[in-house]
PDB file of C-alpha atoms in Angstrom:
ATOM      1  CA  ALA V 219     120.212  50.229 -83.004  1.00 56.00           C
ATOM      2  CA  ASP V 220     120.801  53.998 -83.039  1.00 63.00           C
ATOM      3  CA  ALA V 221     122.532  53.867 -79.657  1.00 60.00           C
ATOM      4  CA  GLN V 222     124.752  51.007 -80.811  1.00 60.00           C
ATOM      5  CA  HIS V 223     125.653  52.943 -83.980  1.00 62.00           C
ATOM      6  CA  LEU V 224     126.495  56.020 -81.883  1.00 61.00           C
ATOM      7  CA  PHE V 225     128.628  53.878 -79.555  1.00 59.00           C
ATOM      8  CA  GLN V 226     130.527  52.476 -82.559  1.00 60.00           C
ATOM      9  CA  GLN V 227     131.132  55.969 -83.916  1.00 58.00           C
ATOM     10  CA  LEU V 228     132.305  57.340 -80.569  1.00 61.00           C
ATOM     11  CA  THR V 229     134.597  54.470 -79.720  1.00 59.00           C
ATOM     12  CA  GLY V 230     135.708  53.338 -83.166  1.00 56.00           C
ATOM     13  CA  LEU V 231     134.807  49.796 -82.106  1.00 56.00           C
ATOM     14  CA  GLY V 232     133.080  47.251 -84.260  1.00 56.00           C
ATOM     15  CA  LYS V 233     129.785  45.622 -83.367  1.00 61.00           C
ATOM     16  CA  VAL V 234     129.249  45.624 -79.609  1.00 59.00           C
ATOM     17  CA  ARG V 235     128.277  42.266 -78.155  1.00 63.00           C
ATOM     18  CA  ARG V 236     125.402  42.182 -75.724  1.00 62.00           C
ATOM     19  CA  LEU V 237     126.752  41.086 -72.377  1.00 66.00           C
ATOM     20  CA  HIS V 238     124.742  38.876 -70.008  1.00 68.00           C
ATOM     21  CA  ARG V 239     125.952  39.861 -66.561  1.00 79.00           C
ATOM     22  CA  LEU V 240     127.240  43.377 -67.100  1.00 84.00           C
ATOM     23  CA  LEU V 241     124.606  45.710 -68.483  1.00 86.00           C
ATOM     24  CA  GLN V 242     125.851  48.821 -70.229  1.00 85.00           C
ATOM     25  CA  ALA V 243     124.262  52.027 -71.396  1.00 86.00           C
ATOM     26  CA  LEU V 244     124.038  52.760 -75.103  1.00 81.00           C
ATOM     27  CA  VAL V 245     123.633  49.039 -75.788  1.00 82.00           C
ATOM     28  CA  GLY V 246     120.717  47.775 -73.747  1.00 86.00           C
ATOM     29  CA  LEU V 247     120.796  48.961 -70.120  1.00 91.00           C
ATOM     30  CA  ARG V 248     117.341  50.570 -70.249  1.00 94.00           C
ATOM     31  CA  GLU V 249     115.903  47.599 -72.144  1.00 94.00           C
ATOM     32  CA  ALA V 250     117.342  45.109 -69.643  1.00 93.00           C
ATOM     33  CA  LEU V 251     115.870  47.039 -66.704  1.00 96.00           C
ATOM     34  CA  VAL V 252     112.483  47.218 -68.445  1.00 97.00           C
ATOM     35  CA  GLU V 253     112.654  43.441 -69.088  1.00 96.00           C
ATOM     36  CA  ARG V 254     113.198  42.839 -65.375  1.00 96.00           C
ATOM     37  CA  ILE V 255     110.403  45.231 -64.393  1.00 98.00           C
ATOM     38  CA  ASP V 256     108.077  43.496 -66.876  1.00 98.00           C
ATOM     39  CA  ALA V 257     109.109  40.086 -65.474  1.00 97.00           C
ATOM     40  CA  GLU V 258     107.933  41.219 -62.030  1.00 97.00           C
ATOM     41  CA  ALA V 259     104.635  42.320 -63.606  1.00 98.00           C
ATOM     42  CA  ARG V 260     104.205  38.859 -65.172  1.00 97.00           C
ATOM     43  CA  LYS V 261     104.835  37.226 -61.793  1.00 96.00           C
ATOM     44  CA  ALA V 262     102.219  39.452 -60.153  1.00 97.00           C
ATOM     45  CA  ARG V 263      99.634  38.625 -62.841  1.00 97.00           C
ATOM     46  CA  GLU V 264     100.326  34.914 -62.238  1.00 96.00           C
ATOM     47  CA  GLY V 265      99.685  35.359 -58.507  1.00 95.00           C
ATOM     48  CA  THR V 266     103.325  35.113 -57.422  1.00 94.00           C
ATOM     49  CA  PRO V 267     104.557  37.749 -54.946  1.00 94.00           C
ATOM     50  CA  ALA V 268     106.376  40.480 -56.874  1.00 96.00           C
ATOM     51  CA  ARG V 269     108.285  43.492 -55.633  1.00 97.00           C
ATOM     52  CA  ILE V 270     110.723  46.110 -56.884  1.00 98.00           C
ATOM     53  CA  ARG V 271     112.886  48.190 -54.552  1.00 97.00           C
ATOM     54  CA  ALA V 272     115.337  50.708 -55.951  1.00 97.00           C
ATOM     55  CA  LYS V 273     117.541  53.521 -54.719  1.00 96.00           C
ATOM     56  CA  MET V 274     118.938  56.293 -56.901  1.00 95.00           C
ATOM     57  CA  ASN V 275     119.404  60.033 -57.110  1.00 93.00           C
ATOM     58  CA  ALA V 276     117.040  60.729 -60.035  1.00 95.00           C
ATOM     59  CA  LEU V 277     114.223  59.040 -61.979  1.00 97.00           C
ATOM     60  CA  THR V 278     113.199  60.833 -65.171  1.00 97.00           C
ATOM     61  CA  ASP V 279     113.340  58.265 -68.004  1.00 97.00           C
ATOM     62  CA  PRO V 280     109.898  57.935 -69.669  1.00 97.00           C
ATOM     63  CA  GLY V 281     110.431  54.285 -70.674  1.00 97.00           C
ATOM     64  CA  ILE V 282     111.350  53.182 -67.153  1.00 98.00           C
ATOM     65  CA  ILE V 283     108.503  55.213 -65.644  1.00 98.00           C
ATOM     66  CA  ALA V 284     105.985  53.632 -68.048  1.00 98.00           C
ATOM     67  CA  ALA V 285     107.283  50.146 -67.145  1.00 98.00           C
ATOM     68  CA  LEU V 286     106.962  50.907 -63.414  1.00 98.00           C
ATOM     69  CA  TYR V 287     103.374  52.099 -63.939  1.00 98.00           C
ATOM     70  CA  ARG V 288     102.573  48.865 -65.833  1.00 98.00           C
ATOM     71  CA  ALA V 289     104.130  46.809 -63.052  1.00 98.00           C
ATOM     72  CA  ALA V 290     102.124  48.612 -60.363  1.00 98.00           C
ATOM     73  CA  GLN V 291      98.913  48.099 -62.330  1.00 98.00           C
ATOM     74  CA  ALA V 292      99.747  44.377 -62.559  1.00 98.00           C
ATOM     75  CA  GLY V 293     100.061  44.186 -58.756  1.00 97.00           C
ATOM     76  CA  VAL V 294     103.790  44.714 -58.134  1.00 98.00           C
ATOM     77  CA  ASP V 295     104.713  46.580 -54.943  1.00 97.00           C
ATOM     78  CA  VAL V 296     107.232  49.246 -55.961  1.00 98.00           C
ATOM     79  CA  ASP V 297     109.292  51.083 -53.335  1.00 98.00           C
ATOM     80  CA  LEU V 298     111.639  53.754 -54.614  1.00 97.00           C
ATOM     81  CA  VAL V 299     114.141  55.889 -52.750  1.00 96.00           C
ATOM     82  CA  VAL V 300     114.838  58.794 -55.090  1.00 95.00           C
ATOM     83  CA  ARG V 301     116.897  61.513 -53.480  1.00 92.00           C
ATOM     84  CA  GLY V 302     116.289  64.221 -56.063  1.00 91.00           C
ATOM     85  CA  MET V 303     114.311  64.688 -59.251  1.00 94.00           C
ATOM     86  CA  CYS V 304     111.494  62.185 -59.798  1.00 97.00           C
ATOM     87  CA  CYS V 305     109.023  62.460 -62.689  1.00 97.00           C
ATOM     88  CA  LEU V 306     106.974  59.425 -61.623  1.00 98.00           C
ATOM     89  CA  ARG V 307     103.843  60.162 -59.579  1.00 98.00           C
ATOM     90  CA  PRO V 308     103.075  57.572 -56.886  1.00 98.00           C
ATOM     91  CA  GLY V 309      99.670  56.803 -55.408  1.00 97.00           C
ATOM     92  CA  VAL V 310      97.604  57.945 -58.396  1.00 97.00           C
ATOM     93  CA  PRO V 311      94.358  55.902 -58.496  1.00 96.00           C
ATOM     94  CA  GLY V 312      94.265  53.494 -61.435  1.00 94.00           C
ATOM     95  CA  LEU V 313      97.893  54.195 -62.294  1.00 96.00           C
ATOM     96  CA  SER V 314     100.347  53.933 -59.438  1.00 97.00           C
ATOM     97  CA  GLU V 315      98.624  53.048 -56.149  1.00 97.00           C
ATOM     98  CA  ARG V 316     101.234  50.374 -55.436  1.00 98.00           C
ATOM     99  CA  ILE V 317     104.192  52.743 -55.892  1.00 98.00           C
ATOM    100  CA  ARG V 318     105.793  54.638 -53.016  1.00 98.00           C
ATOM    101  CA  VAL V 319     108.533  57.239 -53.535  1.00 98.00           C
ATOM    102  CA  THR V 320     110.669  58.388 -50.628  1.00 96.00           C
ATOM    103  CA  SER V 321     113.337  61.072 -50.714  1.00 95.00           C
ATOM    104  CA  ILE V 322     115.997  61.050 -48.022  1.00 92.00           C
ATOM    105  CA  VAL V 323     117.976  64.236 -47.777  1.00 84.00           C
ATOM    106  CA  GLY V 324     120.643  64.205 -45.129  1.00 76.00           C
ATOM    107  CA  ARG V 325     123.965  65.797 -44.421  1.00 74.00           C
ATOM    108  CA  PHE V 326     125.846  63.696 -46.970  1.00 71.00           C
ATOM    109  CA  LEU V 327     125.076  63.096 -50.639  1.00 69.00           C
ATOM    110  CA  GLU V 328     124.770  59.363 -51.139  1.00 70.00           C
ATOM    111  CA  HIS V 329     125.512  57.896 -54.529  1.00 74.00           C
ATOM    112  CA  ALA V 330     124.191  54.347 -54.174  1.00 80.00           C
ATOM    113  CA  ARG V 331     122.263  53.126 -57.188  1.00 92.00           C
ATOM    114  CA  VAL V 332     120.834  49.706 -56.476  1.00 94.00           C
ATOM    115  CA  VAL V 333     117.735  47.732 -57.375  1.00 96.00           C
ATOM    116  CA  ALA V 334     116.210  44.522 -56.041  1.00 95.00           C
ATOM    117  CA  PHE V 335     113.744  42.605 -58.194  1.00 96.00           C
ATOM    118  CA  GLY V 336     111.582  39.945 -56.559  1.00 93.00           C
ATOM    119  CA  ALA V 337     110.095  38.953 -53.232  1.00 90.00           C
ATOM    120  CA  GLY V 338     110.948  36.274 -50.707  1.00 81.00           C
ATOM    121  CA  SER V 339     113.894  34.047 -51.510  1.00 79.00           C
ATOM    122  CA  GLY V 340     113.959  34.802 -55.255  1.00 83.00           C
ATOM    123  CA  VAL V 341     115.398  38.307 -55.116  1.00 91.00           C
ATOM    124  CA  GLU V 342     117.830  39.481 -57.782  1.00 93.00           C
ATOM    125  CA  VAL V 343     120.005  42.410 -56.619  1.00 94.00           C
ATOM    126  CA  TRP V 344     121.819  44.766 -58.992  1.00 94.00           C
ATOM    127  CA  ALA V 345     124.156  47.716 -58.429  1.00 94.00           C
ATOM    128  CA  GLY V 346     125.313  50.264 -60.945  1.00 93.00           C
ATOM    129  CA  SER V 347     126.429  53.735 -61.824  1.00 92.00           C
ATOM    130  CA  ALA V 348     123.362  55.138 -63.585  1.00 91.00           C
ATOM    131  CA  ASP V 349     120.470  57.122 -62.275  1.00 93.00           C
ATOM    132  CA  TRP V 350     117.383  56.194 -64.275  1.00 95.00           C
ATOM    133  CA  MET V 351     117.545  59.190 -66.630  1.00 96.00           C
ATOM    134  CA  GLU V 352     117.324  59.257 -70.414  1.00 94.00           C
ATOM    135  CA  ARG V 353     120.753  60.912 -70.709  1.00 94.00           C
ATOM    136  CA  ASN V 354     122.326  58.105 -68.692  1.00 92.00           C
ATOM    137  CA  PHE V 355     120.852  55.444 -70.973  1.00 92.00           C
ATOM    138  CA  THR V 356     121.574  57.186 -74.279  1.00 91.00           C
ATOM    139  CA  ARG V 357     124.524  59.566 -73.933  1.00 90.00           C
ATOM    140  CA  ARG V 358     126.776  58.310 -71.147  1.00 90.00           C
ATOM    141  CA  VAL V 359     128.866  55.274 -70.366  1.00 87.00           C
ATOM    142  CA  GLU V 360     127.063  53.632 -67.447  1.00 91.00           C
ATOM    143  CA  THR V 361     126.939  50.071 -66.171  1.00 90.00           C
ATOM    144  CA  CYS V 362     124.842  47.836 -63.972  1.00 93.00           C
ATOM    145  CA  PHE V 363     125.842  44.429 -62.604  1.00 93.00           C
ATOM    146  CA  PRO V 364     124.286  41.664 -60.480  1.00 93.00           C
ATOM    147  CA  LEU V 365     125.518  41.063 -56.977  1.00 93.00           C
ATOM    148  CA  ARG V 366     126.405  37.389 -56.686  1.00 88.00           C
ATOM    149  CA  GLY V 367     127.712  36.966 -53.142  1.00 86.00           C
ATOM    150  CA  VAL V 368     125.232  36.224 -50.371  1.00 86.00           C
ATOM    151  CA  LEU V 369     126.836  38.782 -48.045  1.00 89.00           C
ATOM    152  CA  ALA V 370     126.815  41.545 -50.674  1.00 89.00           C
ATOM    153  CA  GLU V 371     123.201  40.842 -51.614  1.00 88.00           C
ATOM    154  CA  ARG V 372     122.131  40.805 -47.971  1.00 88.00           C
ATOM    155  CA  ALA V 373     123.975  44.060 -47.227  1.00 89.00           C
ATOM    156  CA  VAL V 374     122.309  45.872 -50.128  1.00 89.00           C
ATOM    157  CA  ARG V 375     118.868  44.479 -49.285  1.00 89.00           C
ATOM    158  CA  GLU V 376     119.293  45.602 -45.661  1.00 90.00           C
ATOM    159  CA  CYS V 377     120.402  49.050 -46.859  1.00 88.00           C
ATOM    160  CA  LEU V 378     117.281  49.339 -48.995  1.00 90.00           C
ATOM    161  CA  GLU V 379     115.035  48.240 -46.134  1.00 91.00           C
ATOM    162  CA  LEU V 380     116.671  50.726 -43.738  1.00 90.00           C
ATOM    163  CA  ALA V 381     116.165  53.547 -46.215  1.00 90.00           C
ATOM    164  CA  LEU V 382     112.524  52.565 -46.700  1.00 92.00           C
ATOM    165  CA  ARG V 383     111.956  52.580 -42.905  1.00 92.00           C
ATOM    166  CA  ASP V 384     113.620  55.970 -42.339  1.00 92.00           C
ATOM    167  CA  ASN V 385     111.286  58.386 -40.590  1.00 91.00           C
ATOM    168  CA  THR V 386     113.723  61.074 -39.463  1.00 90.00           C
ATOM    169  CA  GLN V 387     115.173  62.440 -42.718  1.00 91.00           C
ATOM    170  CA  ALA V 388     112.667  60.998 -45.191  1.00 94.00           C
ATOM    171  CA  TRP V 389     110.032  62.759 -47.242  1.00 95.00           C
ATOM    172  CA  ARG V 390     107.211  60.841 -48.985  1.00 97.00           C
ATOM    173  CA  MET V 391     106.093  61.997 -52.427  1.00 97.00           C
ATOM    174  CA  GLN V 392     102.364  62.577 -52.784  1.00 97.00           C
ATOM    175  CA  PRO V 393     100.312  61.942 -55.951  1.00 97.00           C
ATOM    176  CA  ASP V 394     100.448  65.650 -56.834  1.00 96.00           C
ATOM    177  CA  GLY V 395     104.261  65.705 -56.719  1.00 95.00           C
ATOM    178  CA  THR V 396     104.563  67.457 -53.362  1.00 96.00           C
ATOM    179  CA  TYR V 397     106.403  65.866 -50.439  1.00 96.00           C
ATOM    180  CA  GLN V 398     105.338  65.288 -46.844  1.00 96.00           C
ATOM    181  CA  ARG V 399     107.969  64.894 -44.156  1.00 95.00           C
ATOM    182  CA  LEU V 400     107.785  61.589 -42.276  1.00 94.00           C
ATOM    183  CA  ARG V 401     107.873  61.848 -38.507  1.00 92.00           C
ATOM    184  CA  PRO V 402     108.986  59.258 -35.973  1.00 89.00           C
ATOM    185  CA  GLY V 403     106.315  57.778 -33.755  1.00 83.00           C
ATOM    186  CA  PRO V 404     106.382  58.078 -29.948  1.00 83.00           C
ATOM    187  CA  ASP V 405     108.602  54.996 -29.622  1.00 78.00           C
TER     188      ASP V 405
END
C-alpha cells in the first residue's frame, strides 16, 4: 500500500491496477516473485519435483532471501547465478542445503535477469530488468514479464543451464560467504 501511494505521488496517476502478465516494481513485483517461490515450495511439500533457477547481478532483498530459504527447506532445488553482491548463504545445514550460488565473472558484464520456476515440462520462465534488491522493488521502476514463445523459453533455459555448468570462469559461494573457483576436469 505504501509503495502504491508513493507511485501515485511520483507519477500523479490514480490507482494503479495490478497487471497479470507484466509485473512491476512499486506495485507488487517482490510479492509476485515470492508467490512463485512459495508455489514451488508447496509443490515440493506435495512430492512434486520443484526447482528454481535464476540469474542476476545482485541478490540482497530480505523478503526474497527468506522465501528462498523457505523453499529450500521445503525441498526445492535452488540454483542461482549471482554475478555480484549476494546476501543469501547457500549450503547452511538446516537452512539452505538445497541452494547453490555461482558467480561468473568474465570479460564482459552481463545484464541478463531471468528466472525459471518449475521442473520438467511445467517450467515458467520470466525475464526482467530488476536485480533482486530492496531498492529495485521499492524505489525504482522495474518490470518482469513471462516468456511465452517456445523458442524464447528454450533459449533462456539453455542459457541458465550453460551458466550453471560453467567451470572455467565460475566461482561457487560457500556457506561462510567465501567463494571457491571451479576448475574444469581432465576432459
